[in-house]
Short mmCIF file of C-alpha atoms and ligand atoms in Angstrom, two decimals:
data_model
loop_
_atom_site.label_atom_id
_atom_site.label_comp_id
_atom_site.label_asym_id
_atom_site.label_seq_id
_atom_site.Cartn_x
_atom_site.Cartn_y
_atom_site.Cartn_z
CA UNK B 168 0.00 0.00 0.00
CA UNK B 169 1.37 3.45 -0.92
CA UNK B 170 1.65 6.08 1.81
CA UNK B 171 -1.20 8.22 0.38
CA UNK B 172 -3.48 5.22 0.56
CA UNK B 173 -2.35 4.32 4.09
CA UNK B 174 -3.17 7.85 5.24
CA UNK B 175 -6.79 7.26 4.22
CA UNK B 176 -6.90 3.67 5.54
CA UNK B 177 -5.26 3.54 8.98
CA UNK B 178 -4.15 0.38 10.71
CA UNK B 179 -6.36 -0.46 13.71
CA UNK B 180 -5.29 -1.25 17.25
CA UNK B 181 -7.44 -4.27 18.12
CA UNK B 182 -8.03 -5.32 21.73
CA UNK B 183 -7.59 -9.03 22.35
CA UNK B 184 -10.71 -10.94 23.49
CA UNK B 185 -11.44 -10.29 27.18
CA UNK B 186 -9.36 -7.08 27.23
CA UNK B 187 -11.53 -3.93 27.63
CA UNK B 188 -11.00 -0.23 28.20
CA UNK B 189 -12.65 0.87 31.47
CA UNK B 190 -13.88 4.07 29.85
CA UNK B 191 -15.84 3.43 26.69
CA UNK B 192 -14.24 4.71 23.48
CA UNK B 193 -15.62 7.81 21.73
CA UNK B 194 -17.13 6.93 18.38
CA UNK B 195 -16.31 10.05 16.43
CA UNK B 196 -17.07 8.40 13.10
CA UNK B 197 -19.89 9.95 11.06
CA UNK B 198 -20.36 6.76 9.02
CA UNK B 199 -20.62 3.10 9.97
CA UNK B 200 -20.42 0.40 7.35
CA UNK B 201 -21.91 -3.05 7.10
CA UNK B 202 -20.25 -6.11 5.60
CA UNK B 203 -22.14 -5.94 2.31
CA UNK B 204 -25.05 -4.24 0.53
CA UNK B 205 -27.63 -6.76 1.69
CA UNK B 206 -26.91 -6.18 5.39
CA UNK B 207 -27.06 -2.37 4.97
CA UNK B 208 -30.23 -2.14 2.90
CA UNK B 209 -33.24 -2.38 5.23
CA UNK B 210 -33.89 -1.59 8.91
CA UNK B 211 -34.42 -5.33 9.48
CA UNK B 212 -31.04 -6.17 7.92
CA UNK B 213 -29.29 -3.35 9.82
CA UNK B 214 -30.84 -4.47 13.11
CA UNK B 215 -29.15 -2.71 16.03
CA UNK B 216 -26.38 -1.54 13.71
CA UNK B 217 -25.38 2.09 13.18
CA UNK B 218 -25.25 3.84 9.82
CA UNK B 219 -24.91 7.62 10.09
CA UNK B 220 -24.33 9.76 13.19
CA UNK B 221 -27.22 12.13 12.50
CA UNK B 222 -29.50 9.07 12.94
CA UNK B 223 -27.69 7.46 15.85
CA UNK B 224 -24.20 7.01 17.28
CA UNK B 225 -22.94 4.54 19.92
CA UNK B 226 -21.42 7.22 22.21
CA UNK B 227 -24.57 9.34 22.04
CA UNK B 228 -26.65 6.18 22.55
CA UNK B 229 -24.74 5.48 25.76
CA UNK B 230 -25.69 8.95 27.02
CA UNK B 231 -29.33 8.43 25.98
CA UNK B 232 -29.53 5.14 27.88
CA UNK B 233 -27.90 6.59 30.98
CA UNK B 234 -30.03 9.75 31.12
CA UNK B 235 -33.23 7.77 30.49
CA UNK B 236 -32.42 5.42 33.36
CA UNK B 237 -31.55 8.27 35.75
CA UNK B 238 -34.87 9.94 34.93
CA UNK B 239 -36.79 6.67 35.34
CA UNK B 240 -37.99 6.27 31.73
CA UNK B 241 -36.98 3.78 29.08
CA UNK B 242 -35.73 5.92 26.21
CA UNK B 243 -34.22 9.29 25.28
CA UNK B 244 -33.08 11.34 22.30
CA UNK B 245 -30.03 13.55 22.67
CA UNK B 246 -29.76 16.84 20.78
CA UNK B 247 -27.22 19.61 20.52
CA UNK B 248 -28.54 21.99 23.24
CA UNK B 249 -31.24 22.33 25.87
CA UNK B 250 -33.17 24.67 23.56
CA UNK B 251 -33.07 22.06 20.78
CA UNK B 252 -34.69 19.61 23.23
CA UNK B 253 -37.47 22.14 23.89
CA UNK B 254 -38.02 22.61 20.15
CA UNK B 255 -38.02 18.89 19.49
CA UNK B 256 -40.62 18.19 22.19
CA UNK B 257 -42.73 21.16 21.01
CA UNK B 258 -42.64 20.37 17.29
CA UNK B 259 -43.28 16.70 17.98
CA UNK B 260 -46.48 17.47 19.86
CA UNK B 261 -47.94 20.66 18.41
CA UNK B 262 -49.45 21.71 15.10
CA UNK B 263 -51.38 24.67 13.67
CA UNK B 264 -54.61 25.22 15.59
CA UNK B 265 -53.26 23.78 18.86
CA UNK B 266 -52.72 25.75 22.04
CA UNK B 267 -49.75 25.44 24.41
CA UNK B 268 -49.65 26.61 28.02
CA UNK B 269 -46.44 28.19 29.29
CA UNK B 270 -45.47 30.20 32.36
CA UNK B 271 -44.49 33.72 33.30
CA UNK B 272 -41.85 32.35 35.66
CA UNK B 273 -40.20 30.24 32.93
CA UNK B 274 -36.80 30.41 31.28
CA UNK B 275 -36.87 33.30 28.83
CA UNK B 276 -35.82 31.48 25.60
CA UNK B 277 -38.66 28.98 26.13
CA UNK B 278 -41.16 31.83 26.46
CA UNK B 279 -39.65 33.38 23.33
CA UNK B 280 -40.06 30.06 21.49
CA UNK B 281 -43.73 29.90 22.49
CA UNK B 282 -44.70 33.55 22.14
CA UNK B 283 -42.63 34.67 19.17
CA UNK B 284 -41.84 31.53 17.16
CA UNK B 285 -44.55 28.90 17.63
CA UNK B 286 -47.18 31.62 17.22
CA UNK B 287 -45.96 32.12 13.62
CA UNK B 288 -46.71 28.46 12.92
CA UNK B 289 -50.33 28.99 13.95
CA UNK B 290 -49.82 27.61 17.46
CA UNK B 291 -51.69 29.63 20.05
CA UNK B 292 -50.51 30.02 23.66
CA UNK B 293 -51.57 31.10 27.12
CA UNK B 294 -49.11 32.46 29.65
CA UNK B 295 -50.05 31.76 33.28
CA UNK B 296 -48.37 31.81 36.66
CA UNK B 297 -47.06 28.38 37.63
CA UNK B 298 -49.08 28.67 40.86
CA UNK B 299 -52.37 29.39 39.04
CA UNK B 300 -54.03 25.94 39.19
CA UNK B 301 -57.47 27.43 38.60
CA UNK B 302 -56.26 29.16 35.43
CA UNK B 303 -54.69 25.89 34.25
CA UNK B 304 -57.90 23.94 34.79
CA UNK B 305 -59.80 26.51 32.74
CA UNK B 306 -57.34 26.51 29.82
CA UNK B 307 -56.87 22.71 29.90
CA UNK B 308 -60.65 22.30 29.51
CA UNK B 309 -60.57 23.87 26.04
CA UNK B 310 -60.43 21.15 23.37
CA UNK B 311 -57.58 22.73 21.44
CA UNK B 312 -55.21 22.97 24.45
CA UNK B 313 -52.75 20.28 23.57
CA UNK B 314 -49.59 20.78 25.55
CA UNK B 315 -48.01 22.24 28.70
CA UNK B 316 -44.35 23.33 28.95
CA UNK B 317 -43.15 24.02 32.47
CA UNK B 318 -40.17 23.89 34.83
CA UNK B 319 -39.50 22.65 38.35
CA UNK B 320 -38.08 24.67 40.03
CA UNK B 321 -38.38 27.62 37.66
CA UNK B 322 -35.47 29.63 36.24
CA UNK B 323 -34.71 32.34 37.46
CA UNK B 324 -37.09 32.74 40.43
CA UNK B 325 -36.81 29.16 41.78
CA UNK B 326 -40.57 28.75 42.18
CA UNK B 327 -41.79 25.24 42.96
CA UNK B 328 -44.86 24.08 41.02
CA UNK B 329 -47.17 21.46 42.49
CA UNK B 330 -46.28 18.59 40.16
CA UNK B 331 -48.92 16.18 41.41
CA UNK B 332 -51.74 18.70 41.07
CA UNK B 333 -50.60 19.91 37.63
CA UNK B 334 -50.01 16.45 36.13
CA UNK B 335 -53.35 15.19 37.48
CA UNK B 336 -55.17 18.11 35.86
CA UNK B 337 -53.26 17.69 32.60
CA UNK B 338 -53.99 13.94 32.43
CA UNK B 339 -57.69 14.52 33.14
CA UNK B 340 -57.88 16.87 30.13
CA UNK B 341 -55.56 14.93 27.77
CA UNK B 342 -52.94 17.67 27.85
CA UNK B 343 -49.39 16.49 27.06
CA UNK B 344 -46.87 17.50 29.74
CA UNK B 345 -43.32 18.60 28.90
CA UNK B 346 -41.24 19.26 32.02
CA UNK B 347 -38.01 21.21 31.62
CA UNK B 348 -36.23 19.44 34.48
CA UNK B 349 -32.87 21.22 34.09
CA UNK B 350 -33.06 22.75 37.59
CA UNK B 351 -34.51 19.63 39.20
CA UNK B 352 -31.84 17.44 37.62
CA UNK B 353 -31.86 13.94 36.14
CA UNK B 354 -32.38 12.22 39.52
CA UNK B 355 -35.51 14.21 40.41
CA UNK B 356 -39.23 14.17 39.54
CA UNK B 357 -39.22 10.74 37.84
CA UNK B 358 -42.08 9.63 40.13
CA UNK B 359 -44.56 12.07 38.54
CA UNK B 360 -46.87 11.36 35.61
CA UNK B 361 -44.85 13.48 33.15
CA UNK B 362 -44.96 12.64 29.42
CA UNK B 363 -41.67 14.23 28.34
CA UNK B 364 -38.70 15.47 30.35
CA UNK B 365 -36.36 17.89 28.65
CA UNK B 366 -32.96 18.86 30.04
CA UNK B 367 -30.16 21.20 29.22
CA UNK B 368 -27.20 18.85 29.66
CA UNK B 369 -25.07 22.01 29.44
CA UNK B 370 -25.79 22.62 33.13
CA UNK B 371 -25.62 20.11 36.04
CA UNK B 372 -25.23 17.03 33.80
CA UNK B 373 -21.94 18.07 32.22
CA UNK B 374 -21.16 20.34 35.16
CA UNK B 375 -17.99 22.05 33.96
CA UNK B 376 -19.24 24.76 31.63
CA UNK B 377 -17.26 23.45 28.66
CA UNK B 378 -19.84 21.60 26.56
CA UNK B 379 -23.46 21.99 25.39
CA UNK B 380 -26.14 19.35 25.00
CA UNK B 381 -29.82 18.55 25.48
CA UNK B 382 -32.04 15.50 25.84
CA UNK B 383 -35.71 14.56 25.56
CA UNK B 384 -36.56 11.63 27.84
CA UNK B 385 -39.83 9.66 27.69
CA UNK B 386 -41.28 6.20 27.30
CA UNK B 387 -40.21 4.47 24.09
CA UNK B 388 -43.71 4.67 22.62
CA UNK B 389 -43.77 8.48 22.91
CA UNK B 390 -40.34 8.84 21.31
CA UNK B 391 -41.23 6.72 18.27
CA UNK B 392 -42.35 9.81 16.31
CA UNK B 393 -39.82 12.15 17.84
CA UNK B 394 -36.72 10.23 16.77
CA UNK B 395 -37.25 10.59 13.01
CA UNK B 396 -38.06 14.27 13.62
CA UNK B 397 -34.77 14.71 15.52
CA UNK B 398 -32.87 13.00 12.70
CA UNK B 399 -34.54 15.15 10.08
CA UNK B 400 -34.16 18.38 12.10
CA UNK B 401 -30.42 17.73 12.37
CA UNK B 402 -29.81 19.30 15.78
CA UNK B 403 -27.50 16.33 16.43
CA UNK B 404 -25.34 16.10 19.54
CA UNK B 405 -21.70 15.75 18.56
CA UNK B 406 -20.28 12.44 19.91
CA UNK B 407 -17.30 14.32 21.39
CA UNK B 408 -19.78 16.47 23.34
CA UNK B 409 -21.67 13.32 24.38
CA UNK B 410 -18.40 11.91 25.72
CA UNK B 411 -17.69 15.03 27.79
CA UNK B 412 -21.22 14.96 29.21
CA UNK B 413 -20.81 11.25 30.07
CA UNK B 414 -17.60 12.12 31.86
CA UNK B 415 -19.29 14.93 33.76
CA UNK B 416 -22.11 12.60 34.80
CA UNK B 417 -19.68 10.34 36.66
CA UNK B 418 -19.54 13.03 39.40
CA UNK B 419 -23.12 14.31 38.96
CA UNK B 420 -24.47 13.01 42.29
CA UNK B 421 -21.55 14.45 44.27
CA UNK B 422 -21.78 17.79 42.49
CA UNK B 423 -25.56 18.18 42.74
CA UNK B 424 -25.40 17.44 46.48
CA UNK B 425 -22.57 19.91 47.03
CA UNK B 426 -24.24 22.64 44.90
CA UNK B 427 -27.39 22.14 47.02
CA UNK B 428 -25.60 22.23 50.39
CA UNK B 429 -23.59 25.31 49.44
CA UNK B 430 -26.64 27.12 48.05
CA UNK B 431 -28.45 26.50 51.34
CA UNK B 432 -25.48 27.90 53.31
CA UNK B 433 -25.43 31.00 51.09
CA UNK B 434 -29.24 31.36 51.26
CA UNK B 435 -29.12 31.23 55.07
CA UNK B 436 -26.38 33.85 55.12
CA UNK B 437 -28.44 36.12 52.83
CA UNK B 438 -31.66 35.59 54.83
CA UNK B 439 -29.97 36.95 57.92
CA UNK B 440 -28.29 39.87 56.13
CA UNK B 441 -29.48 43.45 56.88
CA UNK B 442 -29.06 44.47 53.18
CA UNK B 443 -31.34 41.70 51.91
CA UNK B 444 -35.08 42.06 51.54
CA UNK B 445 -36.19 38.62 50.28
CA UNK B 446 -34.52 35.30 49.42
CA UNK B 447 -36.11 32.73 47.08
CA UNK B 448 -34.64 29.28 47.72
CA UNK B 449 -36.83 26.24 48.36
CA UNK B 450 -34.24 24.77 50.73
CA UNK B 451 -35.03 27.51 53.29
CA UNK B 452 -37.59 26.32 55.85
CA UNK B 453 -39.66 29.51 55.48
CA UNK B 454 -39.66 29.57 51.65
CA UNK B 455 -43.19 29.23 50.19
CA UNK B 456 -41.93 26.33 48.02
CA UNK B 457 -40.19 24.46 50.86
CA UNK B 458 -42.91 21.94 51.73
CA UNK B 459 -43.57 20.97 48.10
CA UNK B 460 -39.89 20.81 47.16
CA UNK B 461 -39.16 18.64 50.21
CA UNK B 462 -41.82 16.16 49.05
CA UNK B 463 -40.93 16.32 45.36
CA UNK B 464 -37.14 16.60 45.26
CA UNK B 465 -33.94 15.14 46.63
CA UNK B 466 -31.70 18.23 47.02
CA UNK B 467 -32.91 21.75 46.23
CA UNK B 468 -30.30 22.63 43.61
CA UNK B 469 -27.62 25.28 43.42
CA UNK B 470 -29.61 28.33 42.29
CA UNK B 471 -31.22 31.03 44.40
CA UNK B 472 -32.54 34.52 43.80
CA UNK B 473 -32.74 37.42 46.21
CA UNK B 474 -33.66 41.11 46.39
CA UNK B 475 -31.20 43.59 47.79
CA UNK B 476 -32.61 46.21 50.14
CA UNK B 477 -31.90 48.92 47.60
CA UNK B 478 -32.57 49.95 44.01
CA UNK B 479 -31.43 48.64 40.61
CA UNK B 480 -28.30 50.81 40.74
CA UNK B 481 -27.21 49.26 44.02
CA UNK B 482 -27.87 45.76 42.68
CA UNK B 483 -25.76 46.66 39.63
CA UNK B 484 -22.90 47.91 41.85
CA UNK B 485 -23.16 44.81 44.05
CA UNK B 486 -22.88 42.46 41.04
CA UNK B 487 -19.98 44.37 39.50
CA UNK B 488 -18.12 44.27 42.83
CA UNK B 489 -18.26 40.46 43.13
CA UNK B 490 -14.95 38.75 42.43
CA UNK B 491 -15.61 35.01 42.70
CA UNK B 492 -19.09 35.10 41.13
CA UNK B 493 -18.77 35.63 37.37
CA UNK B 494 -21.53 37.73 35.79
CA UNK B 495 -23.03 35.22 33.34
CA UNK B 496 -26.49 33.86 32.56
CA UNK B 497 -25.83 30.18 33.15
CA UNK B 498 -25.91 27.68 36.02
CA UNK B 499 -24.48 24.32 37.07
CA UNK B 500 -20.75 24.95 36.64
CA UNK B 501 -17.89 24.39 39.08
CA UNK B 502 -17.51 28.17 39.45
CA UNK B 503 -20.15 30.46 41.00
CA UNK B 504 -22.17 32.74 38.71
CA UNK B 505 -24.32 35.83 39.23
CA UNK B 506 -26.92 37.56 37.05
CA UNK B 507 -29.12 40.66 37.27
CA UNK B 508 -32.50 38.97 36.83
CA UNK B 509 -34.52 41.75 35.23
CA UNK B 510 -31.78 42.78 32.80
CA UNK B 511 -30.80 39.25 31.76
CA UNK B 512 -34.00 37.23 31.94
CA UNK B 513 -37.02 39.49 31.67
CA UNK B 514 -36.44 41.55 28.50
CA UNK B 515 -39.56 40.03 26.92
CA UNK B 516 -41.84 40.67 29.93
CA UNK B 517 -43.95 43.81 30.48
CA UNK B 518 -43.76 45.65 33.81
CA UNK B 519 -47.01 44.00 34.84
CA UNK B 520 -45.71 40.54 33.85
CA UNK B 521 -42.48 41.15 35.81
CA UNK B 522 -44.54 42.09 38.84
CA UNK B 523 -46.58 38.88 38.57
CA UNK B 524 -43.38 36.83 38.12
CA UNK B 525 -41.87 38.45 41.24
CA UNK B 526 -38.99 40.00 39.26
CA UNK B 527 -37.75 43.41 40.45
CA UNK B 528 -34.97 45.83 39.51
CA UNK B 529 -33.03 44.72 42.59
CA UNK B 530 -33.41 40.95 42.06
CA UNK B 531 -30.14 39.02 41.79
CA UNK B 532 -29.74 35.34 40.81
CA UNK B 533 -26.82 33.29 42.14
CA UNK B 534 -25.75 29.90 40.78
CA UNK B 535 -23.58 28.59 43.60
CA UNK B 536 -20.52 26.66 42.45
CA UNK B 537 -18.22 24.20 44.18
CA UNK B 538 -15.92 26.70 45.91
CA UNK B 539 -15.45 26.96 49.68
CA UNK B 540 -18.61 28.62 51.06
CA UNK B 541 -16.57 30.76 53.48
CA UNK B 542 -14.83 32.35 50.49
CA UNK B 543 -18.15 32.86 48.69
CA UNK B 544 -19.75 34.52 51.74
CA UNK B 545 -16.71 36.79 52.21
CA UNK B 546 -17.04 37.81 48.54
CA UNK B 547 -20.77 38.59 48.96
CA UNK B 548 -20.04 40.57 52.14
CA UNK B 549 -17.39 42.75 50.46
CA UNK B 550 -19.75 43.34 47.50
CA UNK B 551 -22.52 44.51 49.88
CA UNK B 552 -20.03 46.92 51.44
CA UNK B 553 -19.02 48.20 47.97
CA UNK B 554 -22.65 48.62 46.84
CA UNK B 555 -23.82 50.48 49.95
CA UNK B 556 -20.79 52.59 50.84
C1 PLP T 837 -30.01 26.72 30.17
C2 PLP T 837 -31.43 26.28 30.20
C3 PLP T 837 -32.05 25.85 29.02
C4 PLP T 837 -31.39 25.90 27.67
O1 PLP T 837 -30.29 25.09 27.59
P1 PLP T 837 -29.10 25.35 26.51
O2 PLP T 837 -28.29 24.12 26.65
O3 PLP T 837 -28.42 26.61 26.90
O4 PLP T 837 -29.77 25.48 25.18
C5 PLP T 837 -33.37 25.44 29.12
N1 PLP T 837 -34.03 25.46 30.29
C6 PLP T 837 -33.46 25.86 31.44
C7 PLP T 837 -34.26 25.84 32.69
C8 PLP T 837 -32.15 26.28 31.43
O5 PLP T 837 -31.59 26.72 32.58
#
């Protein structure tokens, strides 16, 4: 074989029988071949075999099987981002003439998808508060209400919806439930009667802020139609990204627990601080969501929001003075993050909608990382001093 040919046809390092790598290899290949035409021609002939990475890939499949099992369902489809998982679940369940219910307290890009994008496809929507069970019952009763997209707890205000009440109402009215469980995490909320879970794997799952991914998790039957849609849509998760997320997941349980413990320590510090007006964190015993979250979840997560006793200017100064908390609109990384809630997450809401969502000029969201909590509290303390000097 000439060298040019060898460069296109590498030798392979084969493992002897019984010899395995402890970490599974990354299948970066776009294409997979079969022995001959006959065994590549039909789904029956291909069997469990792989063909093209946009359809399926063994590394991505490993991540799908793991996330499905953690969430307590039997199948999953991975996609390139959390938003792609929201789109996949929405497009797979909605068509012109349908109505979708979404919430004021929700993650802004999901509201934008519903209000600005799905509406152009002839899909109507209603925006409610996640605590408005009466409003939900009314909208669910309409024949053309098809779908509900919600979060538990919500981003950014960490509100805790009553999952049993909402799923019972939705089931009674044949409304499909899509739970964005990014804040809850893969180990939470599997016991509820949810049709589809969507997750941003960019956050707690990968955990290191260096890779993006998303997943839709459901029973196999429900994903039968969604898989061809995902393949055709082409928002494929890169197998290298799938590998990084799989690596992150090895420490997921440790990280989620530590994020939750540290967030509670920070929330308790803030609750007792003279410059703080209100803290929203379901781990606090006096938080309105505490009872529900304690029943529904294992760990309250690493995100909390609070209002400074001051105006928007003081909140701005406080955030700019923080050293360890980076000013970014993400969560679930090793490092701590901070965001001005109204400026970063409420640009699409009217003043009245902000008021109903509990978002004020002086509201600050913290995503507590894995640092020493003493250092984090010292950083918050010096930022209060800087903001109020
Ligand atoms: C970040 C996030 C998303 C979107 O995920 P991406 O991976 O950034 O696309 C969706 N929902 C919630 C609650 C999030 O926090």
